[in-house]
Tab-separated table of C-alpha atoms and ligand atoms in Angstrom:
chain	number	residue	atom	x	y	z
I	1	UNK	CA	171.524	-64.803	91.139
I	2	UNK	CA	169.654	-65.148	94.444
I	3	UNK	CA	166.524	-67.246	94.192
I	4	UNK	CA	164.254	-64.289	95.018
I	5	UNK	CA	165.560	-62.447	91.942
I	6	UNK	CA	164.686	-65.443	89.789
I	7	UNK	CA	161.139	-65.522	91.149
I	8	UNK	CA	160.804	-61.807	90.548
I	9	UNK	CA	161.906	-62.017	86.932
I	10	UNK	CA	159.728	-65.124	86.450
I	11	UNK	CA	156.588	-63.174	87.328
I	12	UNK	CA	157.577	-59.946	85.603
I	13	UNK	CA	157.918	-61.890	82.333
I	14	UNK	CA	154.307	-63.155	82.531
I	15	UNK	CA	151.545	-61.156	80.877
I	16	UNK	CA	148.793	-63.065	82.689
I	17	UNK	CA	148.566	-65.603	85.485
I	18	UNK	CA	147.070	-68.669	83.828
I	19	UNK	CA	147.224	-72.361	84.786
I	20	UNK	CA	150.549	-72.847	82.968
I	21	UNK	CA	152.219	-70.125	85.017
I	22	UNK	CA	151.341	-71.899	88.246
I	23	UNK	CA	152.686	-75.196	86.852
I	24	UNK	CA	155.950	-73.470	85.953
I	25	UNK	CA	156.053	-71.877	89.397
I	26	UNK	CA	155.795	-75.329	90.963
I	27	UNK	CA	158.821	-76.471	88.928
I	28	UNK	CA	160.714	-73.357	89.906
I	29	UNK	CA	160.047	-73.922	93.616
I	30	UNK	CA	161.375	-77.460	93.281
I	31	UNK	CA	164.512	-75.982	91.705
I	32	UNK	CA	164.690	-73.717	94.770
I	33	UNK	CA	165.055	-76.857	96.961
I	34	UNK	CA	161.410	-77.214	97.899
I	35	UNK	CA	160.182	-80.791	98.203
I	36	UNK	CA	157.877	-81.729	95.293
I	37	UNK	CA	154.787	-82.282	97.488
I	38	UNK	CA	155.267	-79.041	99.340
I	39	UNK	CA	155.893	-77.099	96.118
I	40	UNK	CA	152.673	-78.507	94.657
I	41	UNK	CA	150.624	-77.681	97.764
I	42	UNK	CA	152.066	-74.182	97.922
I	43	UNK	CA	151.324	-73.534	94.240
I	44	UNK	CA	147.751	-74.878	94.505
I	45	UNK	CA	147.130	-72.701	97.550
I	46	UNK	CA	148.456	-69.651	95.732
I	47	UNK	CA	146.275	-70.450	92.719
I	48	UNK	CA	143.150	-70.685	94.916
I	49	UNK	CA	143.964	-67.349	96.530
I	50	UNK	CA	144.465	-65.797	93.106
I	51	UNK	CA	141.097	-67.123	91.821
I	52	UNK	CA	139.366	-65.398	94.744
I	53	UNK	CA	141.257	-62.171	94.384
I	54	UNK	CA	142.643	-61.391	90.932
I	55	UNK	CA	144.241	-58.225	92.230
I	56	UNK	CA	146.632	-59.978	94.574
I	57	UNK	CA	150.341	-59.625	94.021
I	58	UNK	CA	151.492	-63.270	93.803
I	59	UNK	CA	154.930	-62.745	95.326
I	60	UNK	CA	153.468	-60.907	98.315
I	61	UNK	CA	151.001	-63.754	98.864
I	62	UNK	CA	153.722	-66.354	98.347
I	63	UNK	CA	155.853	-64.661	100.977
I	64	UNK	CA	152.919	-64.757	103.435
I	65	UNK	CA	152.347	-68.463	102.754
I	66	UNK	CA	156.058	-69.107	103.264
I	67	UNK	CA	155.980	-67.264	106.591
I	68	UNK	CA	153.085	-69.511	107.631
I	69	UNK	CA	155.215	-72.549	106.818
I	70	UNK	CA	158.049	-71.250	109.002
I	71	UNK	CA	155.629	-70.699	111.898
I	72	UNK	CA	155.113	-74.477	112.020
I	73	UNK	CA	158.603	-74.832	113.559
I	74	UNK	CA	158.805	-74.776	117.324
I	75	UNK	CA	160.039	-71.627	119.021
I	76	UNK	CA	163.438	-71.601	120.597
I	77	UNK	CA	165.196	-69.016	122.766
I	78	UNK	CA	168.828	-68.281	122.087
I	79	UNK	CA	171.200	-68.472	125.084
I	80	UNK	CA	171.366	-64.688	124.900
I	81	UNK	CA	167.833	-64.331	126.169
I	82	UNK	CA	168.351	-66.531	129.172
I	83	UNK	CA	170.621	-66.543	132.219
I	84	UNK	CA	170.532	-70.321	132.414
I	85	UNK	CA	173.834	-72.039	131.795
I	86	UNK	CA	173.678	-73.595	128.317
I	87	UNK	CA	175.484	-76.507	126.689
I	88	UNK	CA	175.398	-76.609	122.894
I	89	UNK	CA	176.338	-79.633	120.817
I	90	UNK	CA	177.237	-78.803	117.208
I	91	UNK	CA	176.449	-81.705	114.890
I	92	UNK	CA	176.517	-82.465	111.203
I	93	UNK	CA	178.051	-84.369	108.327
I	94	UNK	CA	181.615	-83.753	107.114
I	95	UNK	CA	182.634	-80.317	105.926
I	96	UNK	CA	179.367	-78.444	106.466
I	97	UNK	CA	181.049	-75.809	108.637
I	98	UNK	CA	180.692	-77.146	112.214
I	99	UNK	CA	184.053	-75.983	113.568
I	100	UNK	CA	183.776	-72.562	111.930
I	101	UNK	CA	180.249	-72.210	113.282
I	102	UNK	CA	181.308	-73.214	116.811
I	103	UNK	CA	183.915	-70.420	116.678
I	104	UNK	CA	181.406	-67.929	115.214
I	105	UNK	CA	178.923	-68.714	117.991
I	106	UNK	CA	181.603	-68.266	120.623
I	107	UNK	CA	182.475	-64.863	119.146
I	108	UNK	CA	178.804	-63.915	118.853
I	109	UNK	CA	178.059	-64.757	122.505
I	110	UNK	CA	181.291	-63.203	123.765
I	111	UNK	CA	180.249	-59.934	122.127
I	112	UNK	CA	177.055	-60.060	124.198
I	113	UNK	CA	179.051	-60.492	127.413
I	114	UNK	CA	178.407	-64.217	127.651
I	115	UNK	CA	181.493	-66.163	128.626
I	116	UNK	CA	182.019	-69.250	126.470
I	117	UNK	CA	184.106	-72.407	126.655
I	118	UNK	CA	184.792	-74.425	123.489
I	119	UNK	CA	184.957	-78.219	123.672
I	120	UNK	CA	187.085	-80.014	121.072
I	121	UNK	CA	184.853	-83.081	120.855
I	122	UNK	CA	185.977	-83.897	117.316
I	123	UNK	CA	188.635	-86.324	118.496
I	124	UNK	CA	188.438	-88.253	115.242
I	125	UNK	CA	189.869	-86.101	112.454
I	126	UNK	CA	193.587	-85.323	112.542
I	127	UNK	CA	194.120	-81.590	113.090
I	128	UNK	CA	190.547	-80.955	114.242
I	129	UNK	CA	191.693	-80.249	117.801
I	130	UNK	CA	194.370	-77.799	116.653
I	131	UNK	CA	191.875	-76.114	114.325
I	132	UNK	CA	189.627	-75.348	117.296
I	133	UNK	CA	192.568	-74.327	119.497
I	134	UNK	CA	193.617	-71.746	116.898
I	135	UNK	CA	190.096	-70.307	116.952
I	136	UNK	CA	190.268	-70.266	120.767
I	137	UNK	CA	193.510	-68.269	120.668
I	138	UNK	CA	192.122	-65.755	118.198
I	139	UNK	CA	188.940	-65.354	120.200
I	140	UNK	CA	190.661	-65.403	123.581
I	141	UNK	CA	188.373	-68.260	124.573
I	142	UNK	CA	189.237	-71.340	126.571
I	143	UNK	CA	189.292	-74.617	124.635
I	144	UNK	CA	188.952	-77.905	126.509
I	145	UNK	CA	190.634	-80.717	124.567
I	146	UNK	CA	191.881	-84.272	125.010
I	147	UNK	CA	194.118	-86.288	122.706
I	148	UNK	CA	193.139	-87.373	119.202
I	149	UNK	CA	191.270	-90.687	119.377
I	150	UNK	CA	189.871	-89.935	122.837
I	151	UNK	CA	186.262	-90.233	123.948
I	152	UNK	CA	184.281	-87.211	122.662
I	153	UNK	CA	181.718	-87.525	125.452
I	154	UNK	CA	184.515	-87.242	128.044
I	155	UNK	CA	185.717	-84.013	126.400
I	156	UNK	CA	182.278	-82.445	126.691
I	157	UNK	CA	182.019	-83.715	130.269
I	158	UNK	CA	185.303	-81.987	131.172
I	159	UNK	CA	184.288	-78.815	129.340
I	160	UNK	CA	181.104	-78.649	131.412
I	161	UNK	CA	183.169	-79.025	134.624
I	162	UNK	CA	185.601	-76.355	133.427
I	163	UNK	CA	182.748	-74.009	132.580
I	164	UNK	CA	181.350	-74.441	136.075
I	165	UNK	CA	184.661	-73.646	137.719
I	166	UNK	CA	185.256	-70.504	135.631
I	167	UNK	CA	181.602	-69.343	135.736
I	168	UNK	CA	181.113	-69.510	131.984
I	169	UNK	CA	177.644	-69.091	130.503
I	170	UNK	CA	177.814	-71.306	127.425
I	171	UNK	CA	179.750	-74.435	126.422
I	172	UNK	CA	179.951	-74.981	122.671
I	173	UNK	CA	181.049	-78.476	121.661
I	174	UNK	CA	182.393	-79.086	118.164
I	175	UNK	CA	181.894	-82.718	117.131
I	176	UNK	CA	183.300	-84.918	114.380
I	177	UNK	CA	181.659	-84.910	110.980
I	178	UNK	CA	179.599	-88.055	110.649
I	179	UNK	CA	177.819	-89.302	107.580
I	180	UNK	CA	174.145	-89.798	108.340
I	181	UNK	CA	174.250	-92.961	106.233
I	182	UNK	CA	176.706	-94.711	108.611
I	183	UNK	CA	174.712	-96.208	111.463
I	184	UNK	CA	177.746	-96.851	113.748
I	185	UNK	CA	178.591	-93.147	113.694
I	186	UNK	CA	175.009	-92.188	114.431
I	187	UNK	CA	174.979	-94.649	117.364
I	188	UNK	CA	178.165	-93.093	118.734
I	189	UNK	CA	176.354	-89.782	118.628
I	190	UNK	CA	173.534	-91.212	120.738
I	191	UNK	CA	176.114	-92.171	123.357
I	192	UNK	CA	177.591	-88.649	123.435
I	193	UNK	CA	174.052	-87.336	123.741
I	194	UNK	CA	173.257	-89.562	126.739
I	195	UNK	CA	176.438	-88.541	128.596
I	196	UNK	CA	175.939	-84.829	127.986
I	197	UNK	CA	172.252	-85.024	128.867
I	198	UNK	CA	172.965	-86.591	132.260
I	199	UNK	CA	175.938	-84.306	132.992
I	200	UNK	CA	174.084	-81.175	131.897
I	201	UNK	CA	171.557	-81.729	134.707
I	202	UNK	CA	169.495	-78.604	135.176
I	203	UNK	CA	171.463	-76.683	132.513
I	204	UNK	CA	169.886	-75.987	129.176
I	205	UNK	CA	171.114	-78.489	126.640
I	206	UNK	CA	170.706	-77.701	122.938
I	207	UNK	CA	171.568	-79.765	119.896
I	208	UNK	CA	172.084	-77.781	116.726
I	209	UNK	CA	172.506	-79.491	113.377
I	210	UNK	CA	174.693	-77.629	110.904
I	211	UNK	CA	173.426	-77.878	107.329
I	212	UNK	CA	175.262	-76.627	104.262
I	213	UNK	CA	172.697	-74.692	102.223
I	214	UNK	CA	174.428	-75.617	98.975
I	215	UNK	CA	173.603	-79.313	99.428
I	216	UNK	CA	169.958	-78.679	98.566
I	217	UNK	CA	167.428	-81.413	99.359
I	218	UNK	CA	170.123	-83.705	100.760
I	219	UNK	CA	170.200	-81.386	103.771
I	220	UNK	CA	166.627	-82.434	104.551
I	221	UNK	CA	167.582	-86.134	104.585
I	222	UNK	CA	170.471	-85.350	106.924
I	223	UNK	CA	168.092	-83.513	109.251
I	224	UNK	CA	165.631	-86.434	109.265
I	225	UNK	CA	168.330	-88.928	110.291
I	226	UNK	CA	169.984	-86.755	112.962
I	227	UNK	CA	166.622	-85.676	114.340
I	228	UNK	CA	165.384	-89.224	114.724
I	229	UNK	CA	168.668	-90.225	116.436
I	230	UNK	CA	169.018	-87.432	118.998
I	231	UNK	CA	166.010	-85.119	118.805
I	232	UNK	CA	167.457	-81.845	117.575
I	233	UNK	CA	166.560	-78.388	118.872
I	234	UNK	CA	167.383	-76.433	115.766
I	235	UNK	CA	169.401	-76.007	112.617
I	236	UNK	CA	172.222	-73.665	111.672
I	237	UNK	CA	172.272	-73.029	107.944
I	238	UNK	CA	175.747	-72.297	106.566
I	239	UNK	CA	177.125	-71.142	103.208
I	240	UNK	CA	173.998	-69.186	102.427
I	241	UNK	CA	176.340	-66.636	100.794
I	242	UNK	CA	177.025	-69.081	97.958
I	243	UNK	CA	174.524	-69.835	95.211
I	244	UNK	CA	172.310	-71.504	97.816
I	245	UNK	CA	168.559	-71.326	97.281
I	246	UNK	CA	167.345	-72.206	100.758
I	247	UNK	CA	163.947	-73.761	100.016
I	248	UNK	CA	164.839	-76.674	102.280
I	249	UNK	CA	164.265	-74.389	105.285
I	250	UNK	CA	160.507	-74.510	104.645
I	251	UNK	CA	160.422	-78.327	104.678
I	252	UNK	CA	162.450	-78.424	107.886
I	253	UNK	CA	159.800	-76.258	109.520
I	254	UNK	CA	156.669	-77.837	108.113
I	255	UNK	CA	157.675	-81.497	108.051
I	256	UNK	CA	160.053	-81.784	111.039
I	257	UNK	CA	158.967	-78.691	113.025
I	258	UNK	CA	162.670	-77.816	113.131
I	259	UNK	CA	163.524	-74.127	113.303
I	260	UNK	CA	166.582	-72.585	111.703
I	261	UNK	CA	168.251	-70.675	114.529
I	262	UNK	CA	171.245	-69.042	112.857
I	263	UNK	CA	172.130	-68.205	109.278
I	264	UNK	CA	175.805	-68.099	108.219
I	265	UNK	CA	176.848	-66.092	105.221
I	266	UNK	CA	180.627	-66.319	104.977
I	267	UNK	CA	183.877	-67.496	106.536
I	268	UNK	CA	184.495	-64.606	108.949
I	269	UNK	CA	183.557	-64.753	112.647
I	270	UNK	CA	181.024	-62.022	112.084
I	271	UNK	CA	179.244	-63.842	109.228
I	272	UNK	CA	176.484	-65.194	111.448
I	273	UNK	CA	173.070	-63.796	112.301
I	274	UNK	CA	170.005	-64.893	114.205
I	275	UNK	CA	167.576	-66.349	111.677
I	276	UNK	CA	164.716	-63.978	110.923
I	277	UNK	CA	161.801	-65.975	109.425
I	278	UNK	CA	159.967	-62.965	108.012
I	279	UNK	CA	163.072	-61.555	106.341
I	280	UNK	CA	163.979	-64.998	104.975
I	281	UNK	CA	160.500	-65.623	103.516
I	282	UNK	CA	160.425	-62.166	101.916
I	283	UNK	CA	163.881	-62.551	100.407
I	284	UNK	CA	163.061	-66.019	99.107
I	285	UNK	CA	159.962	-64.618	97.394
I	286	UNK	CA	161.941	-61.706	95.953
I	287	UNK	CA	160.305	-58.982	98.032
I	288	UNK	CA	162.775	-56.538	99.550
T	1	GTP	N1	181.269	-69.417	102.195
T	1	GTP	C1	181.137	-69.967	103.400
T	1	GTP	N2	182.032	-70.859	103.829
T	1	GTP	C2	181.880	-71.396	105.054
T	1	GTP	C3	180.794	-71.058	105.896
T	1	GTP	N3	180.911	-71.780	107.042
T	1	GTP	C4	182.027	-72.518	106.899
T	1	GTP	N4	182.620	-72.317	105.708
T	1	GTP	C5	183.828	-72.947	105.143
T	1	GTP	O1	183.582	-74.341	104.980
T	1	GTP	C6	184.804	-75.066	105.123
T	1	GTP	C7	184.607	-76.200	106.128
T	1	GTP	O2	184.415	-75.611	107.397
T	1	GTP	P1	184.670	-76.400	108.763
T	1	GTP	O3	184.194	-75.513	109.845
T	1	GTP	O4	186.052	-76.918	108.866
T	1	GTP	O5	183.660	-77.618	108.545
T	1	GTP	P2	183.424	-78.882	109.506
T	1	GTP	O6	181.985	-79.223	109.392
T	1	GTP	O7	183.935	-78.599	110.856
T	1	GTP	O8	184.301	-79.977	108.764
T	1	GTP	P3	184.750	-81.418	109.369
T	1	GTP	O9	185.231	-81.190	110.753
T	1	GTP	O10	185.837	-81.865	108.436
T	1	GTP	O11	183.552	-82.305	109.290
T	1	GTP	C8	185.858	-74.052	105.558
T	1	GTP	O12	186.593	-73.669	104.426
T	1	GTP	C9	185.026	-72.886	106.075
T	1	GTP	O13	185.692	-71.648	105.989
T	1	GTP	C10	179.826	-70.095	105.407
T	1	GTP	O14	178.832	-69.741	106.047
T	1	GTP	N5	180.059	-69.595	104.158
T	2	MG	MG1	185.276	-79.636	112.056
C-alpha cells in the first residue's frame, strides 16, 4: 500500500482529531521515513493550524506544509531547458540503480533531441563497463570506456573531449558504487570531482546522487556524506515503484536544501520522470 493510502485510512478511521491522533500521526510520519524531529515539528504545526480552524481538512493542510518543505530545496534547471553543454556525474552507493539511471537519462534526453555520450567511469566492478556498453548499443548512444581498473577521472575527461568533437549536448558519467562509510572511496570521488570540474570549464557540471527509496532514512545519511564531500546539485530517487514511502525527500529539502530532480519508478528506460514537488507532496499525503 502506498504511504498516502495509509495516511488516508488513518484519518478516515478517526471520529475526532484529539491530541492522541496527532501523536499517532507523528509516529506514522516517522514510519514514512520522516526524521523524528521533522515529524514532530510537522505534527505540531498541523495541530496549531487545526486549533485555529477546526474545519480544515488535515490531509490538505499536511500536503501544503509538505510542499513548503520541498520549497526549501534550491531550484535547478534540467539540461533540457538550457543550450549549455552539460556534464553529469552519477554517484551513489552500491546497487542503488546508477547505471540503469545513467541509461534512462540518456534515453530521456535523446528523446528531446539532445545528443548524449555515456562515460563508463565505473572502472572498478567487473562487468560494469560491458553493462553500460550494452545500454549504449540499445540506445544507439556512444559509450566512452577504458579498461577495467583504469582511472575513472580519465574516462570522464575523454568522454568530454569526445562529446566536444561530435557536438553532443550532455555527457552522463556512470561511476562505481562506493560506500559512504569508506573514507578512501569518498576521497577518490573528490579527485574525480576536481578533474571533471577543471576539464568542464565553462560547461555546466552537475552532480546527481542516486538514492534507493527503499533504504529509508539511510538514504539521508548517504546524502549527508556525499554532499559534504563533493557538494551535490540534486538527487535522483530510484525504486519508488517498490514499497518505498519517500518521506526522506522532505528531509533532503529542508535539512540539506537538496532537490530531488528525477523520480524512477521501474527498470525500463521510460520509467523516469522529472520530479514534481506538488504532485509528490499530494500523493504522500494521500490526496489525488
Ligand atoms: N524496481 C526498480 N528497479 C530499479 C530501478 N532502478 C534500478 N533498478 C534495478 O536495480 C538493480 C541495480 O541497478 P544498477 O543500475 O546496476 O545499480 P548500480 O547502482 O549501478 O549498481 P553498482 O554499479 O553495482 O553499484 C537492477 O536490477 C536494476 O534493474 C527502479 O527505479 N525501480
Ligand atoms: Mg553500476
